[in-house]
CSV table of C-alpha atoms in Angstrom, one decimal:
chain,number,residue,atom,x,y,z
A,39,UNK,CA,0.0,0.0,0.0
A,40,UNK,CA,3.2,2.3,1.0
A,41,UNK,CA,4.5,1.3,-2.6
A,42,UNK,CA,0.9,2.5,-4.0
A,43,UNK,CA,1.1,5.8,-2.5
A,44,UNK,CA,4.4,6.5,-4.0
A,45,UNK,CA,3.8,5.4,-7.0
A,46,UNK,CA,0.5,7.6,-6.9
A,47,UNK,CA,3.1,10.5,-6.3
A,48,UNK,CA,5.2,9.2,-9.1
A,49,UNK,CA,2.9,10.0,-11.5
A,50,UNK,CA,1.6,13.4,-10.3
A,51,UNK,CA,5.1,14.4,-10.5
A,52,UNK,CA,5.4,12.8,-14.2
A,53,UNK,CA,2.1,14.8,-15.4
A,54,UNK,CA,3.5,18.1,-13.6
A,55,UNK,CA,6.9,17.7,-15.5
A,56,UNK,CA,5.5,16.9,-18.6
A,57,UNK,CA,3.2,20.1,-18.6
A,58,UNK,CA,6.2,21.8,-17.8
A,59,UNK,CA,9.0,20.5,-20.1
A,60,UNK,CA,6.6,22.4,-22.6
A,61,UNK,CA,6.3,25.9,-21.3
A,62,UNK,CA,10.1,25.5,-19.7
A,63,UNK,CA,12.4,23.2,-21.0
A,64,UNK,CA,14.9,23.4,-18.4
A,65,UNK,CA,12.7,22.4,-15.4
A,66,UNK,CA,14.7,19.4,-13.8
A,67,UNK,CA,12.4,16.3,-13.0
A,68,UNK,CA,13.4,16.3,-8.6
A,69,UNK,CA,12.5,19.7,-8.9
A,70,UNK,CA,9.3,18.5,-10.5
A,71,UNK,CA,8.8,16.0,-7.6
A,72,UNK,CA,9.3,18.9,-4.8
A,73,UNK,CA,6.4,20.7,-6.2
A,74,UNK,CA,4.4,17.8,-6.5
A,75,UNK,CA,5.0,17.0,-2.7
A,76,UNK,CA,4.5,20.4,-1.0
A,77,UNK,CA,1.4,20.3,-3.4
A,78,UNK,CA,0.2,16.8,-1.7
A,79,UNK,CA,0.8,18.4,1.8
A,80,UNK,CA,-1.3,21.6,0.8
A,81,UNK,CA,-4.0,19.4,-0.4
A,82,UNK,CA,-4.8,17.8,2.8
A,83,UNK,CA,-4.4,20.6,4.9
A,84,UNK,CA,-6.4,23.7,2.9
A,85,UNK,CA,-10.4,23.1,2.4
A,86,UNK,CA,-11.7,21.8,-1.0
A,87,UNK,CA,-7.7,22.0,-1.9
A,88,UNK,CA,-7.6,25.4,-2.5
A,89,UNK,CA,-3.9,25.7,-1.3
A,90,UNK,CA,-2.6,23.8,-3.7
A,91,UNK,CA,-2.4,25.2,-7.1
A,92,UNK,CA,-1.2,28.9,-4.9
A,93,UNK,CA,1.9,27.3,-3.2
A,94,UNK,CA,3.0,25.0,-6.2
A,95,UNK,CA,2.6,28.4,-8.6
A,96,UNK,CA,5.3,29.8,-6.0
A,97,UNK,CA,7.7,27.2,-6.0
A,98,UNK,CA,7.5,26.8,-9.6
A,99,UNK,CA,8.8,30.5,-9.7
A,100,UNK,CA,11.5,30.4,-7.2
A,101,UNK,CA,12.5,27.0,-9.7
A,102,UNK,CA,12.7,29.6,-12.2
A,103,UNK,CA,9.7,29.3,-14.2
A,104,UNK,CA,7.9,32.0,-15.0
A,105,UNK,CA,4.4,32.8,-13.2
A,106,UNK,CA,2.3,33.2,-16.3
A,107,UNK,CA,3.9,29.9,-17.7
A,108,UNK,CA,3.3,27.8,-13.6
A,109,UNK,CA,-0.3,29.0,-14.0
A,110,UNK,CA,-0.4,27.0,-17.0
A,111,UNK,CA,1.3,24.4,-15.5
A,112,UNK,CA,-1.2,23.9,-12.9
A,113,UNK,CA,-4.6,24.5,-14.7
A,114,UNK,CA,-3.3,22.4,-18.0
A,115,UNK,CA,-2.9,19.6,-15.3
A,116,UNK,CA,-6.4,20.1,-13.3
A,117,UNK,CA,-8.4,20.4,-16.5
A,118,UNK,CA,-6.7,16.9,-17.8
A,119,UNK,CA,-7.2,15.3,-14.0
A,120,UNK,CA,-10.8,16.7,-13.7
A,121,UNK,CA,-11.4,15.2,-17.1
A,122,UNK,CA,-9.9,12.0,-16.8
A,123,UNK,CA,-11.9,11.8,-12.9
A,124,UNK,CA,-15.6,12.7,-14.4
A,125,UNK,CA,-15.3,9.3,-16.6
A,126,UNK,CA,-14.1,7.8,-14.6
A,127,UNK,CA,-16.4,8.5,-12.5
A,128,UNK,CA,-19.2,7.9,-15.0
A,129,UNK,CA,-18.0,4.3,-15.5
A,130,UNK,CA,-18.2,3.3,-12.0
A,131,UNK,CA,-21.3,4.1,-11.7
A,132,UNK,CA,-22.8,3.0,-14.6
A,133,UNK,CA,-21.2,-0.8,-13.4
A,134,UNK,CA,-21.6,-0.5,-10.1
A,135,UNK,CA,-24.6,2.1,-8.9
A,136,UNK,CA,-26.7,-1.2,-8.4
A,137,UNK,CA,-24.1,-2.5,-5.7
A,138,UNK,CA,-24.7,0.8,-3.9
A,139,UNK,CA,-28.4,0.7,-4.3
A,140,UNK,CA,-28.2,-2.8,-2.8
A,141,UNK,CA,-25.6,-2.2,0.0
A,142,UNK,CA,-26.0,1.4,1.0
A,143,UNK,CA,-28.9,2.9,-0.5
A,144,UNK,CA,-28.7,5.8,2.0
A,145,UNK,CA,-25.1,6.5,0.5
A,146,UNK,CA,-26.8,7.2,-3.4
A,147,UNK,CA,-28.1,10.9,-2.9
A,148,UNK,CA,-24.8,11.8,-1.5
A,149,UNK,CA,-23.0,9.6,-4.3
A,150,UNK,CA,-25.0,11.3,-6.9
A,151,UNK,CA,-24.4,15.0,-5.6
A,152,UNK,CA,-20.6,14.6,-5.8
A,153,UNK,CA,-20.7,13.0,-9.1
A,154,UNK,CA,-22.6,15.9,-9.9
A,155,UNK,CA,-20.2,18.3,-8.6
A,156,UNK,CA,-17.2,16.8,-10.3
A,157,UNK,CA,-19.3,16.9,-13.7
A,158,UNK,CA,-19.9,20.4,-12.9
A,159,UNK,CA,-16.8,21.6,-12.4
A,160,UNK,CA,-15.5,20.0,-15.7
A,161,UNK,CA,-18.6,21.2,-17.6
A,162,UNK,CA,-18.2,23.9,-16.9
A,163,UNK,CA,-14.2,24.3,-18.0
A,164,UNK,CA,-15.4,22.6,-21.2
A,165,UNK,CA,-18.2,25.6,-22.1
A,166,UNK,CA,-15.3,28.3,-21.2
A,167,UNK,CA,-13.6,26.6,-23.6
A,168,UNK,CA,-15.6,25.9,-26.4
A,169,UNK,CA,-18.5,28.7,-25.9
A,170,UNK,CA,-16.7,31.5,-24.3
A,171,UNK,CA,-18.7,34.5,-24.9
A,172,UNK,CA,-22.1,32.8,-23.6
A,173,UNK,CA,-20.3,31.6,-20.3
A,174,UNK,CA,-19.1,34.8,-19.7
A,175,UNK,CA,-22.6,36.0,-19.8
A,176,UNK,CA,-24.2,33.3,-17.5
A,177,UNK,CA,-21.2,34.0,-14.7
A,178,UNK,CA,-22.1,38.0,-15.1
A,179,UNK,CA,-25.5,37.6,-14.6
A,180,UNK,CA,-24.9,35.3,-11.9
A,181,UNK,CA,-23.0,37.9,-9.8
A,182,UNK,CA,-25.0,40.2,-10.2
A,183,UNK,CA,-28.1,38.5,-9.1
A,184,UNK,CA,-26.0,37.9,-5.9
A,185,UNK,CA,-25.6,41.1,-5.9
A,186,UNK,CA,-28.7,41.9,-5.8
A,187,UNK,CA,-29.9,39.1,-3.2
A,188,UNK,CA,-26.7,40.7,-1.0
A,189,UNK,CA,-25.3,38.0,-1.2
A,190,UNK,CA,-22.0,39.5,-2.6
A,191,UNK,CA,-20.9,42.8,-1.6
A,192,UNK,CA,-18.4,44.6,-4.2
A,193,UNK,CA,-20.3,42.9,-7.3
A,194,UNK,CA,-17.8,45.3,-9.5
A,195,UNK,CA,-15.0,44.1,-8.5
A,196,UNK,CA,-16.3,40.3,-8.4
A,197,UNK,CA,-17.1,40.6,-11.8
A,198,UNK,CA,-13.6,42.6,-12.6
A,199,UNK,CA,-12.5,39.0,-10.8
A,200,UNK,CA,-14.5,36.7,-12.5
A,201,UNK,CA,-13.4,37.9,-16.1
A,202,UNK,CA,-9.6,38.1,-15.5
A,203,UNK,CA,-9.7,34.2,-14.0
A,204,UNK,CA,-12.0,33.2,-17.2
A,205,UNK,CA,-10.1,34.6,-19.5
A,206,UNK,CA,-6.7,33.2,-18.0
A,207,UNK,CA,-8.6,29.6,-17.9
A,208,UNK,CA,-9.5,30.3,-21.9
A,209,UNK,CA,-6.3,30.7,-22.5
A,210,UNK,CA,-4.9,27.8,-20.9
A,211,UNK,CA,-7.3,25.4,-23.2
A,212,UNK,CA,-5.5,27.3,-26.3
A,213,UNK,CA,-2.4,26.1,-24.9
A,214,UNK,CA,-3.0,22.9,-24.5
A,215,UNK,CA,-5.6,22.2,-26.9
A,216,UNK,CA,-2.6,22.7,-29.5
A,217,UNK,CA,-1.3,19.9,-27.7
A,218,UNK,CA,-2.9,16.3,-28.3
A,219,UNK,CA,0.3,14.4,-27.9
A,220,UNK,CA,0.4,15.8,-24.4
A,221,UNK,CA,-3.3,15.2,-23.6
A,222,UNK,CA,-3.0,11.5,-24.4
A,223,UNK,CA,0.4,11.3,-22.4
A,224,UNK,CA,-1.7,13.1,-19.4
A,225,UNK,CA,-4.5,11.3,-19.7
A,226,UNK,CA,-2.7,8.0,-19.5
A,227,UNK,CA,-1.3,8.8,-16.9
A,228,UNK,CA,-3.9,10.0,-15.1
A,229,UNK,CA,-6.2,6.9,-15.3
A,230,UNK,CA,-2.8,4.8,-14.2
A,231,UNK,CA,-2.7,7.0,-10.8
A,232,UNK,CA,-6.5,6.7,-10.2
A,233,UNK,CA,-6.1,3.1,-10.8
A,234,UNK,CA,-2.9,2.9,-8.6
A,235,UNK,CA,-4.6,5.0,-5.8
A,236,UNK,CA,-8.0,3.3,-5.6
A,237,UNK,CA,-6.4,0.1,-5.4
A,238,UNK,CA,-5.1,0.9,-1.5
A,239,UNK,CA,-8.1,-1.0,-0.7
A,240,UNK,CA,-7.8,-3.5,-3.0
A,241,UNK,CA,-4.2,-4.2,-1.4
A,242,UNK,CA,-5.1,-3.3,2.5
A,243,UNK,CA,-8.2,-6.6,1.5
A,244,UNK,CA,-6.1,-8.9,0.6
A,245,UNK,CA,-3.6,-8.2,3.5
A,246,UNK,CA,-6.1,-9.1,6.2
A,247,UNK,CA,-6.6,-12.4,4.1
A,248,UNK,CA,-10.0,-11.7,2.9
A,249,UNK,CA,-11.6,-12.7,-0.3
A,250,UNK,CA,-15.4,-13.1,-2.1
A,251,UNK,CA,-15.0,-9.7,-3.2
A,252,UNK,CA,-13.7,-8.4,-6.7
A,253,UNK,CA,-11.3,-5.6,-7.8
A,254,UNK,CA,-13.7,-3.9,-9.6
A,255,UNK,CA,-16.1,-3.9,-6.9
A,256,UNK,CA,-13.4,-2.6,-4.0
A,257,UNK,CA,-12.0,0.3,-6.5
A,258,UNK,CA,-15.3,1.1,-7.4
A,259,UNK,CA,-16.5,1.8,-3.8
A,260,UNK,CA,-13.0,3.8,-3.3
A,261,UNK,CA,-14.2,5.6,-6.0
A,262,UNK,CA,-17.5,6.6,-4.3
A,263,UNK,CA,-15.6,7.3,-1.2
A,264,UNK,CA,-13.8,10.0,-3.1
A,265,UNK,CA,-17.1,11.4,-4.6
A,266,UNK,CA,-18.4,12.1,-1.6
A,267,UNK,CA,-15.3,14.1,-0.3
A,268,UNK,CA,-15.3,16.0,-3.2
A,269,UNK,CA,-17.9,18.5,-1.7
A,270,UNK,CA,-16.9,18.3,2.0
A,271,UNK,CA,-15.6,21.7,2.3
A,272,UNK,CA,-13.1,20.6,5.5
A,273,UNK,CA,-9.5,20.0,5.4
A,274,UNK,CA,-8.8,16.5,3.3
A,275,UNK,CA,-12.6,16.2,3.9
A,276,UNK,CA,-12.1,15.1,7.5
A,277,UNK,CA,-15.1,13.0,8.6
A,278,UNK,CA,-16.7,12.8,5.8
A,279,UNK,CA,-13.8,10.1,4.1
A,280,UNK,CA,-13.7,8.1,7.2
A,281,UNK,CA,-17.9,7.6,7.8
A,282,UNK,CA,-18.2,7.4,4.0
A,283,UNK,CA,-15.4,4.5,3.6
A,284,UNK,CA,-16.8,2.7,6.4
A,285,UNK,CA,-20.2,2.5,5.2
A,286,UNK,CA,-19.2,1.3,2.0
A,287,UNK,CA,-16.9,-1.1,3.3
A,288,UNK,CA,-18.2,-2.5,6.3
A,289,UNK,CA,-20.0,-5.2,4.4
A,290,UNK,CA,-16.6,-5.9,2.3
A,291,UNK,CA,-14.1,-6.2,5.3
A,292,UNK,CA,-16.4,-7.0,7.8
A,293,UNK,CA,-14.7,-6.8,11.3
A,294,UNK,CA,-12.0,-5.4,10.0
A,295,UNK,CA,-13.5,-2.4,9.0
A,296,UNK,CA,-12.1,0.1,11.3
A,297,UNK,CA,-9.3,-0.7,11.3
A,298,UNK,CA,-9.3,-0.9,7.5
A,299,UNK,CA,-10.0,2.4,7.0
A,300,UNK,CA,-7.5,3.5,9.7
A,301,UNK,CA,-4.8,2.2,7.7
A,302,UNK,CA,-6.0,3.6,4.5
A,303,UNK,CA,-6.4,7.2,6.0
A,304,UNK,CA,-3.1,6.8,7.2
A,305,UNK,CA,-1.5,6.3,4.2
A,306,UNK,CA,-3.6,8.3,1.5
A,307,UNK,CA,-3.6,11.3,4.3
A,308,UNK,CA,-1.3,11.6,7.1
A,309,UNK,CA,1.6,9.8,4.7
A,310,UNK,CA,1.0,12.8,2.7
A,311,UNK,CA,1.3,15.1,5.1
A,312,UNK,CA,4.2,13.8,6.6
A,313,UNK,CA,6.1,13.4,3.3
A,314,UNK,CA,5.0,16.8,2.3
A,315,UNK,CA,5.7,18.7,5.0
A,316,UNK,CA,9.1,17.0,5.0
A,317,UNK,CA,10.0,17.7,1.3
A,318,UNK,CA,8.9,21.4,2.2
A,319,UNK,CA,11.1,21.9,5.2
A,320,UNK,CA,14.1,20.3,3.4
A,321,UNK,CA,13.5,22.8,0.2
A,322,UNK,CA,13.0,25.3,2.3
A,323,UNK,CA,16.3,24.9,4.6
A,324,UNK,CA,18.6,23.9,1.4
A,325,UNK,CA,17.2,27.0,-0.2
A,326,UNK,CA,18.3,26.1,-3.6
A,327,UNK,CA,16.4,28.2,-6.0
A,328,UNK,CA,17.1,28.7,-9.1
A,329,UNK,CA,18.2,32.8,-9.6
A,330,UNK,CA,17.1,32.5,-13.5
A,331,UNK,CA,13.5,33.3,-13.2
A,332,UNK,CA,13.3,33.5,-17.0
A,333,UNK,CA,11.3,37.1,-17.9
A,334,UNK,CA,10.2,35.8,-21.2
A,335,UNK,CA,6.4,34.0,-21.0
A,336,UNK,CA,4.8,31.0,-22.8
A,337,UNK,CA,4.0,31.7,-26.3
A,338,UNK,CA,0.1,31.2,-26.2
């Protein structure tokens, strides 16, 4: 399960660097991997993971990339992920919704409401991307009905907001959109580290010496599991993961159960934040930075 994990990290490093090695050739691959790491620890610590994409933009810059070309980087990388997540996601359930429904039918609203969230969130990218000027116009109007509910405050400078981050998300589809040689390598990858992550489970099941229950079924359930947490707006979606892996396991490991999903939260969270927080004090007492923070941007 150890090996899992960092092989997990293996290949978030491998999709960051090869984003990278595009906008700045000269990126080396263990600077790669630090960015990947403090990026693991900020995504367990900040709420809905918001701390991540911020704190990997910075070290990307002190590794001498330029911001405009990390920003990229990052959203090249979380529109690929998002993607690859949402079929995934729509697979599972379309072979293994009944198992829910049979097993923990009080489990399928809150199954269906993440799933619902990841597709939005993907959707979403994909109508910035392909019908601009009408999502412009649905997020406008949308702040400024808040505005008018008082919901949102400055609405002018929310929408000022709104417009810079949609057009810096357009023009991160351009970018990448040039590149299908680079989506198929990312999206390989991708569905290699969902498949290496939810099988934890898979692994931690056949430790205790348990059987009668398939791979497809255990991933699957791993995958609800991470549905769920999608929307919990807490820290690594504390709670929420452990009550959600429980209930969908209890009938798979049985008695084991608890401790099951101590071990997995162990390594798939604490793990990370050790390792994370360790790669970030090391970087940060080395202090080895690249001084050649390159003034000359990506070429859109």
């Amino acid at each position: 399960s150890v090996g899992c994990m960092m092989i997990y990290w293996l290949l978030e490093s491998v999709n960051l660097h090869l984003v990278a090695k595009e906008v700045h050739p000269h990126l080396k691959f263990k600077d790669s991997v630090t960015v990947s790491m403090i990026g693991q620890y900020f995504n367990c610590i900040t709420p809905f993971s918001s701390g991540v994409q911020p704190i990997q933009a910075y070290y990307l810059v002190k590794f001498g990339v330029p911001l405009g070309s990390s920003l990229t980087v990052l959203l090249s990388k979380f529109i690929v992920y998002q993607a690859m997540l949402t079929v995934f996601s729509v697979v599972i359930l379309f072979f293994r919704l009944s198992y829910v429904i049979d097993t923990s039918p009080m489990m399928i609203p809150l199954v269906i409401i993440g799933f619902i969230v990841n597709s939005a969130v993907i959707a979403g990218l994909l109508m910035l991307a392909f019908f601009k000027k009408p999502t412009e116009k649905i997020a406008r109007f949308t702040v400024r009905l808040l505005g008018k509910l008082h919901i949102i405050k400055d609405v002018e400078a929310k929408l000022r907001f709104i417009d810079e981050e949609m057009e810096m998300y357009y023009k991160n589809f351009q970018f990448i959109k040039k590149r299908p040689i680079l989506i198929l390598k990312l999206c390989f990858f991708t569905i290699i580290q969902l498949m290496v992550y939810f099988s934890i489970s898979y692994v931690i099941y056949l430790a205790f010496g348990l059987n009668g229950t398939d791979y497809i079924t255990i991933i699957s359930c791993q995958a609800f599991v991470l549905m769920i947490s999608a929307f919990v707006p807490l820290p690594g979606a504390m709670g929420a993961a452990e009550g959600s892996y429980v209930l969908f396991f209890k009938g798979i490991f049985g008695g084991f159960v608890h401790l099951s999903t101590v071990i997995w939260r162990f390594l798939t969270f604490y793990l990370a934040i050790i390792a994370g927080m360790s790669v970030s004090l090391f970087v940060n007492r080395k202090n080895n930075f690249s001084e050649d923070c390159a003034n000359t941007d990506i070429q859109l």
